[in-house]
PDB file of C-alpha atoms in Angstrom:
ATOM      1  CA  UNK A   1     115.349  94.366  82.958  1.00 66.00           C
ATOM      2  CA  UNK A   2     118.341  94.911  80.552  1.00 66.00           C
ATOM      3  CA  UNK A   3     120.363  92.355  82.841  1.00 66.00           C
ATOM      4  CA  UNK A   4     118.157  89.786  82.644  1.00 72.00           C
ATOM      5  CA  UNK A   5     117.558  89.889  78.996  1.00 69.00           C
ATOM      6  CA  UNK A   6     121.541  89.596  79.125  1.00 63.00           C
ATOM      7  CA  UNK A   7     121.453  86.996  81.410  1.00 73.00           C
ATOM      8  CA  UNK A   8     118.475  84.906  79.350  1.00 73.00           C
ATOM      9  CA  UNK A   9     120.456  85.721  76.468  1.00 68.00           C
ATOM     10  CA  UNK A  10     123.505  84.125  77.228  1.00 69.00           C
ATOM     11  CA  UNK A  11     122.320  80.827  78.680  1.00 76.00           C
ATOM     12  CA  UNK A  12     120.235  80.395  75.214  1.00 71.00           C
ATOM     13  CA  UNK A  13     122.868  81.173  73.057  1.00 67.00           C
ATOM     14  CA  UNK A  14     125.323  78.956  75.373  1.00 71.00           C
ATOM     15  CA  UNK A  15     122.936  76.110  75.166  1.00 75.00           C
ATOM     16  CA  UNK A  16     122.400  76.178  71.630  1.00 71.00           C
ATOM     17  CA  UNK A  17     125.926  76.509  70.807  1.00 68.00           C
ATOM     18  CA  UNK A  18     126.740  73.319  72.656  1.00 74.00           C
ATOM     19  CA  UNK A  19     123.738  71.573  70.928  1.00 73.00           C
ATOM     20  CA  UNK A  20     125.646  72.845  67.557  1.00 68.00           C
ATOM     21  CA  UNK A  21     128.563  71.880  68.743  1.00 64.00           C
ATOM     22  CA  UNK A  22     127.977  68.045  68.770  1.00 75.00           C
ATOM     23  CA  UNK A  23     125.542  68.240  66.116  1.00 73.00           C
ATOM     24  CA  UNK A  24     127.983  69.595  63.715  1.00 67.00           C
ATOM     25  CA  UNK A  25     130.705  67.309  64.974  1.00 70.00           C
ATOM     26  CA  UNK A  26     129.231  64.359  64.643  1.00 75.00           C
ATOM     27  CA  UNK A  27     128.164  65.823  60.662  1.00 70.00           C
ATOM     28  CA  UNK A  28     132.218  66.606  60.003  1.00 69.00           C
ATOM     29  CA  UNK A  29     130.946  70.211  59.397  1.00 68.00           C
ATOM     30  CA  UNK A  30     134.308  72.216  59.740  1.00 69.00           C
ATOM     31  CA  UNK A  31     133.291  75.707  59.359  1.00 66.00           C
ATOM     32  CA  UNK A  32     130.371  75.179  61.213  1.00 66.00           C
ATOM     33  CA  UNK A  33     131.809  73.787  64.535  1.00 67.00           C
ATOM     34  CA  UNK A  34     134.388  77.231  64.538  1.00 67.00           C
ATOM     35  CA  UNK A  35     130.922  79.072  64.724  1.00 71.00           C
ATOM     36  CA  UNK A  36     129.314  77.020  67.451  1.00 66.00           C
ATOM     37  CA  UNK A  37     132.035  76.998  69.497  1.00 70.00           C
ATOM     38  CA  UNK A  38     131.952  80.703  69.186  1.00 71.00           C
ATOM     39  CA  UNK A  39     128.487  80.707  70.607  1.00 68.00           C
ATOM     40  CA  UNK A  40     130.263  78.836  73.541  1.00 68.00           C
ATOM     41  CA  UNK A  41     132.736  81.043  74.265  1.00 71.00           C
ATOM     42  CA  UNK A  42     130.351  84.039  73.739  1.00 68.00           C
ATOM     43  CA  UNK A  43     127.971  82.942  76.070  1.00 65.00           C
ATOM     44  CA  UNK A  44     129.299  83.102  79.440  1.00 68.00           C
ATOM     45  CA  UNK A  45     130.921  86.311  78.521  1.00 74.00           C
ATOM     46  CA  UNK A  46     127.564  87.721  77.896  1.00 64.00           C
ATOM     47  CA  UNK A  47     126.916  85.977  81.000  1.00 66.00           C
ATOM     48  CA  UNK A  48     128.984  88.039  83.141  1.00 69.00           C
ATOM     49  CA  UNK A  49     128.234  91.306  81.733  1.00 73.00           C
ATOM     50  CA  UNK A  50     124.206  90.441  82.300  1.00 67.00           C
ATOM     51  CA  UNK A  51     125.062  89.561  86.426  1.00 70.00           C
ATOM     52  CA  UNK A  52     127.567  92.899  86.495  1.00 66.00           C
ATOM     53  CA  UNK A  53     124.692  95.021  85.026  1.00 66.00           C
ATOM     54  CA  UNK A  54     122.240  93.194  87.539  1.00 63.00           C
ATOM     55  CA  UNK A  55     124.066  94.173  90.523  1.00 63.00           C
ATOM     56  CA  UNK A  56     125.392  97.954  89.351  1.00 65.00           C
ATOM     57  CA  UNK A  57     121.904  98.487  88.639  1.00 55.00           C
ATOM     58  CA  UNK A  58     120.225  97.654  91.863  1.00 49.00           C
ATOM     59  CA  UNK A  59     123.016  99.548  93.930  1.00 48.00           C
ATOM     60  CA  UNK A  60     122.118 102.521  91.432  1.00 46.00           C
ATOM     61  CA  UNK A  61     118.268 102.520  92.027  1.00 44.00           C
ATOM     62  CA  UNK A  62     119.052 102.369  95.665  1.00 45.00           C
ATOM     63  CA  UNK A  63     121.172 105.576  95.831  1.00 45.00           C
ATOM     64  CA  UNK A  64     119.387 107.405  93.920  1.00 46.00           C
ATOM     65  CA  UNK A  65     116.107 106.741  95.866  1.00 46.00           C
ATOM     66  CA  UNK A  66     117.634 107.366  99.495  1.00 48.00           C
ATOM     67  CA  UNK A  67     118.327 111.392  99.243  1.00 47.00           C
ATOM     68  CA  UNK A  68     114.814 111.824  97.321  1.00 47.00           C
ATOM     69  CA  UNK A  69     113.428 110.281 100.495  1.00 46.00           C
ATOM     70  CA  UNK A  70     115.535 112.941 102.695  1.00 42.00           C
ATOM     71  CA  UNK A  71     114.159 115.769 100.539  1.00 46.00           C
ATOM     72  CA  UNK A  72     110.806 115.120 101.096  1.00 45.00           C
ATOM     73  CA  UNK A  73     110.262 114.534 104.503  1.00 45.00           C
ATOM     74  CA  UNK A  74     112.111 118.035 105.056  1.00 47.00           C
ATOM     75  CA  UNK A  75     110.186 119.634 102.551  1.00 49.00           C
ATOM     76  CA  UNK A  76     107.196 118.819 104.532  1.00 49.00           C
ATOM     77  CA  UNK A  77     105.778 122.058 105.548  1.00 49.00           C
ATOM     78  CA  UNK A  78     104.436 121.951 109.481  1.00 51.00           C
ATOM     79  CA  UNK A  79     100.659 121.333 110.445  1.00 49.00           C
ATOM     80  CA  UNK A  80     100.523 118.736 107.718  1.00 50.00           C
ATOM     81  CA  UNK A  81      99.461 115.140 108.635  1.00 54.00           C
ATOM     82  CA  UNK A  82     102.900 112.873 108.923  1.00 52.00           C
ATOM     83  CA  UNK A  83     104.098 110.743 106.599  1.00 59.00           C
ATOM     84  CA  UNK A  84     103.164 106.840 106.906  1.00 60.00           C
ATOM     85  CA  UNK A  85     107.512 106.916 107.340  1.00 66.00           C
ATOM     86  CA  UNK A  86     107.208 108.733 110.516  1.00 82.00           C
ATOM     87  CA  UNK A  87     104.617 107.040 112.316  1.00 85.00           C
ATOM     88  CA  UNK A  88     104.915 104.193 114.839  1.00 90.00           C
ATOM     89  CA  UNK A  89     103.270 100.821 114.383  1.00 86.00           C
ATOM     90  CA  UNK A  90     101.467 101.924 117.707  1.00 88.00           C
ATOM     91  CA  UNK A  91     100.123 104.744 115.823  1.00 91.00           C
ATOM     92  CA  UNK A  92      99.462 102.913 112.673  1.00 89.00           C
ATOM     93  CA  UNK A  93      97.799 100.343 114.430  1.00 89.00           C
ATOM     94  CA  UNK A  94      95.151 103.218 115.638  1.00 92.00           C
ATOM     95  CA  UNK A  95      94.694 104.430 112.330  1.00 92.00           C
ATOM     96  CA  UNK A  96      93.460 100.894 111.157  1.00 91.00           C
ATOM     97  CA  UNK A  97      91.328 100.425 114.316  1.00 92.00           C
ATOM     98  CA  UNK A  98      89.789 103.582 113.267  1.00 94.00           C
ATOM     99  CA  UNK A  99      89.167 102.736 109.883  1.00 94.00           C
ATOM    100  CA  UNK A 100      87.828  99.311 110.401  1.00 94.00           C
ATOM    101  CA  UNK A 101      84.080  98.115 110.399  1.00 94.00           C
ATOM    102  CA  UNK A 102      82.422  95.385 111.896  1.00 93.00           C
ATOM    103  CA  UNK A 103      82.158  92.215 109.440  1.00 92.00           C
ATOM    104  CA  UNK A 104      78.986  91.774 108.677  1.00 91.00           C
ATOM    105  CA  UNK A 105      79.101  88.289 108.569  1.00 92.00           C
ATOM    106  CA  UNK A 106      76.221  87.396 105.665  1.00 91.00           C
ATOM    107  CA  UNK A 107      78.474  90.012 103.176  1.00 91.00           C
ATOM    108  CA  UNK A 108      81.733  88.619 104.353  1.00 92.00           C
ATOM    109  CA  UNK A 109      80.384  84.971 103.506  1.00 90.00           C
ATOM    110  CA  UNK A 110      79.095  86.032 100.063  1.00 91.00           C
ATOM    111  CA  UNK A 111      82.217  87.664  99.215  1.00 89.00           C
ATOM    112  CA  UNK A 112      80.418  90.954  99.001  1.00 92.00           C
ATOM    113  CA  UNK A 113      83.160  92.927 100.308  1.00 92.00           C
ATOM    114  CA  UNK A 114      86.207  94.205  99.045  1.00 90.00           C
ATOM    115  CA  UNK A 115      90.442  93.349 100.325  1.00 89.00           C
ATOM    116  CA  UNK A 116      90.311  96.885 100.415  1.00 90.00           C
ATOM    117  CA  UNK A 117      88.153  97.172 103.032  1.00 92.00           C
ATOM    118  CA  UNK A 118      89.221  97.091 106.841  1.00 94.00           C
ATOM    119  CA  UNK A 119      87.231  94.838 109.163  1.00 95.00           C
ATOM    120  CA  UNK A 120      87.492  93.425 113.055  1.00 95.00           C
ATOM    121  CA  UNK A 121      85.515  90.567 114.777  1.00 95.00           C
ATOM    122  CA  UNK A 122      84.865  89.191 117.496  1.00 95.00           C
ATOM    123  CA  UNK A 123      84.955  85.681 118.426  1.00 95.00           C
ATOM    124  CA  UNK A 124      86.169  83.003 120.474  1.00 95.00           C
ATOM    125  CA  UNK A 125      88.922  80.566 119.317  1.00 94.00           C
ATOM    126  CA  UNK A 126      87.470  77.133 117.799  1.00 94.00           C
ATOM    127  CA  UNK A 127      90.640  75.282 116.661  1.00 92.00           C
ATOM    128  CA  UNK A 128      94.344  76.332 115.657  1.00 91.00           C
ATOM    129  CA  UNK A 129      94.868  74.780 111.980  1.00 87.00           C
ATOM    130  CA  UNK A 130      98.061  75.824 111.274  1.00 77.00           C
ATOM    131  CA  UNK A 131     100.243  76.072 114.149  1.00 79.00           C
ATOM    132  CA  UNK A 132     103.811  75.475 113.246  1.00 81.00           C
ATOM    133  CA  UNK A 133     103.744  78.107 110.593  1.00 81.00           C
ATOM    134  CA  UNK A 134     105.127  81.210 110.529  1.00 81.00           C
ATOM    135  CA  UNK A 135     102.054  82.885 110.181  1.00 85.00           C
ATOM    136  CA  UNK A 136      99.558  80.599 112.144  1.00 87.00           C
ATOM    137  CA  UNK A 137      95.912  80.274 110.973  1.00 91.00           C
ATOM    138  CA  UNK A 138      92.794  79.031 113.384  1.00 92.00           C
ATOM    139  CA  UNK A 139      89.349  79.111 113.288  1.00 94.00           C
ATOM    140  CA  UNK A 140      87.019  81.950 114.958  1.00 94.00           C
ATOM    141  CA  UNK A 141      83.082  81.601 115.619  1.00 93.00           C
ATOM    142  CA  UNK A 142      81.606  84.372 116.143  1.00 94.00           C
ATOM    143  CA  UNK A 143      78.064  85.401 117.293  1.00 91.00           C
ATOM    144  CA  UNK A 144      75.711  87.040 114.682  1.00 86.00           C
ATOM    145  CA  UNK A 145      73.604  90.117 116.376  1.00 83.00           C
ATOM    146  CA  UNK A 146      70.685  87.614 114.662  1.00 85.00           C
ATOM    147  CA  UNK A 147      71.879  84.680 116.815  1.00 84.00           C
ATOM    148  CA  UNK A 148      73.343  82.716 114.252  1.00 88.00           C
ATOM    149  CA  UNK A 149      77.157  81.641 114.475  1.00 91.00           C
ATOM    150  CA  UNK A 150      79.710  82.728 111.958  1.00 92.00           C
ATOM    151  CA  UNK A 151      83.142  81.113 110.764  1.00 94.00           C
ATOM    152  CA  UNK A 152      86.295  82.775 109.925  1.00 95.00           C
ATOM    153  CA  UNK A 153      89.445  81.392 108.954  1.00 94.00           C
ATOM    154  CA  UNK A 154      92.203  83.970 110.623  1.00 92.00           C
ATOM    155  CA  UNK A 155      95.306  84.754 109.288  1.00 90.00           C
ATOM    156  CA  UNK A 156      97.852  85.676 111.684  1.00 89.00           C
ATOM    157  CA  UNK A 157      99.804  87.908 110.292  1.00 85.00           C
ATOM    158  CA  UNK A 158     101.802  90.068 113.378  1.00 78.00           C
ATOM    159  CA  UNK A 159     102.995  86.372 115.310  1.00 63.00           C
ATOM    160  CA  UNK A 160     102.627  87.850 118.572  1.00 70.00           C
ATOM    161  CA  UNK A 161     102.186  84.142 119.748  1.00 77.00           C
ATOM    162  CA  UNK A 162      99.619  81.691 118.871  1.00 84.00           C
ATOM    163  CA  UNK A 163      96.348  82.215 121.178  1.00 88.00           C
ATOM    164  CA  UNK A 164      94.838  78.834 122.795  1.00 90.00           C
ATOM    165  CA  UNK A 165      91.334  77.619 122.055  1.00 92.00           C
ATOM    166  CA  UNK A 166      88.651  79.002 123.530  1.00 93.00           C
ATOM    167  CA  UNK A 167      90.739  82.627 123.901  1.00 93.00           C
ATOM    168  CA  UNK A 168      88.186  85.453 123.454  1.00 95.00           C
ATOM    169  CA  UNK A 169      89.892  88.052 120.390  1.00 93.00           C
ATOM    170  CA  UNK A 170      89.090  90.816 118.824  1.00 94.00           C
ATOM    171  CA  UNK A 171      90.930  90.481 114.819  1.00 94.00           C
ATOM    172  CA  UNK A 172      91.349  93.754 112.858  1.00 94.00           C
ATOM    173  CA  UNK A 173      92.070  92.775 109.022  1.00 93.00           C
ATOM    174  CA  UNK A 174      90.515  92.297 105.724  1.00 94.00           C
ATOM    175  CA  UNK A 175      88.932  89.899 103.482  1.00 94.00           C
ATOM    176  CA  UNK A 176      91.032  87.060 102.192  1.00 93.00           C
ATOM    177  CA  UNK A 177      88.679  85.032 100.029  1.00 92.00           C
ATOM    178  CA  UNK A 178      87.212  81.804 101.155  1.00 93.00           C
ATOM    179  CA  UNK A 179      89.402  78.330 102.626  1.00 91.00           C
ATOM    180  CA  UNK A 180      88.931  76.312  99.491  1.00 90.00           C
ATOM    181  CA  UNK A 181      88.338  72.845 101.199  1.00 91.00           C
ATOM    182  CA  UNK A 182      85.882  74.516 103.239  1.00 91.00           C
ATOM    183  CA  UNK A 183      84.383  77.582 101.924  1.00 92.00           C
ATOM    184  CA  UNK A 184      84.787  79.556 105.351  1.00 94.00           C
ATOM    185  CA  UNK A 185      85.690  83.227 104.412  1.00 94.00           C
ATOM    186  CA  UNK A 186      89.164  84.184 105.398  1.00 94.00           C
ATOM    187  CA  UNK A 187      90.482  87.014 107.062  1.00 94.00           C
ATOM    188  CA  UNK A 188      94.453  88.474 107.372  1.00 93.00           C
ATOM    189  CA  UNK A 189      94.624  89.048 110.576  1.00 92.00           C
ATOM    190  CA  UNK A 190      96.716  92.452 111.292  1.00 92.00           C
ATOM    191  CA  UNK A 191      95.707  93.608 114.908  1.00 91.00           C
ATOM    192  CA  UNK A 192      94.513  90.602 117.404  1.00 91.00           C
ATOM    193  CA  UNK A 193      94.176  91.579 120.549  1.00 90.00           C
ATOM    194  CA  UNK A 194      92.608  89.472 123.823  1.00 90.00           C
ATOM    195  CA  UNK A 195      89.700  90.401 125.073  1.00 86.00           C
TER     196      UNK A 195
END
């Protein structure tokens, strides 16, 4: 925080020293352009120490946070559930399967639930929207247990390769808010597996 105040710092004062500079120049002020051009020369010295400070700082937070880390984990004592650290994505993956609900899709469309909340579907693949991104999106229709059909916008998020139309998935994720062009709720996509 300190560095970039610095950092600000420095460019303004540089900036308005220059803007002195000629202004008082082109006046004849004397003693005035000695104390702009001392904003000039102060200014990238400032400059420096702001980017110095940056970088000392960061490699400070970050050695001071590692053996904290260490110390905690054997702290630990046994019989205690493990740490989100130690886990696997395998294993976190079950804990979010086990967490998540079925989208009710009336709520979901409403925007009655919360980001917080973990969800799956189940659907078939309508149309891929976005895929030359990073993280793809498509369209899923799903079947309502009342018969209607329901529309999510999917956001994958794990790029384990972009499915085809017509693929059958099963998305674990949560609630993204709604496509804005179209008003079809969205959801991040964290687990998709083929059904």
């Amino acid at each position: 925080m300190f560095a970039t105040l610095l950092i600000l710092l420095s460019i303004l004062l540089f900036l308005a020293g220059i803007g002195l500079l000629i202004t008082f120049a082109i006046l004849k002020k004397k003693a005035w352009i000695w104390i702009s051009s001392g904003m000039v020369v102060v200014a990238p010295i400032l400059l420096v120490i702001g980017i110095v400070t940056a970088f000392t700082d960061g490699e400070d937070v970050t050695k001071q946070s590692e053996p904290i880390a260490t110390e905690v984990s054997e702290e630990e004592p046994a019989g205690e559930e493990e740490s989100i650290d130690e886990l696997t994505q395998d294993e976190l993956d079950e804990q979010l399967k086990e967490k998540s609900i079925e989208a009710d899709y009336e709520k979901v469309k409403l925007g009655e639930v919360s980001s917080d909340e973990n969800l799956y579907v189940d659907g078939t693949v309508a149309r891929i929207k976005d895929p030359n991104e990073s993280f793809p999106k498509y369209y899923l229709n799903t079947e309502e247990s009342d018969g209607s059909t329901g529309w999510y916008l999917i956001w994958d998020m794990r790029m384990n390769g972009l499915p085809e139309e017509d693929d059958q998935l099963r998305v674990y994720g949560s609630y993204d808010g709604k496509e804005e062009e179209t008003g079809i709720p969205m959801l991040i996509g964290k687990i998709i597996e083929k059904q």
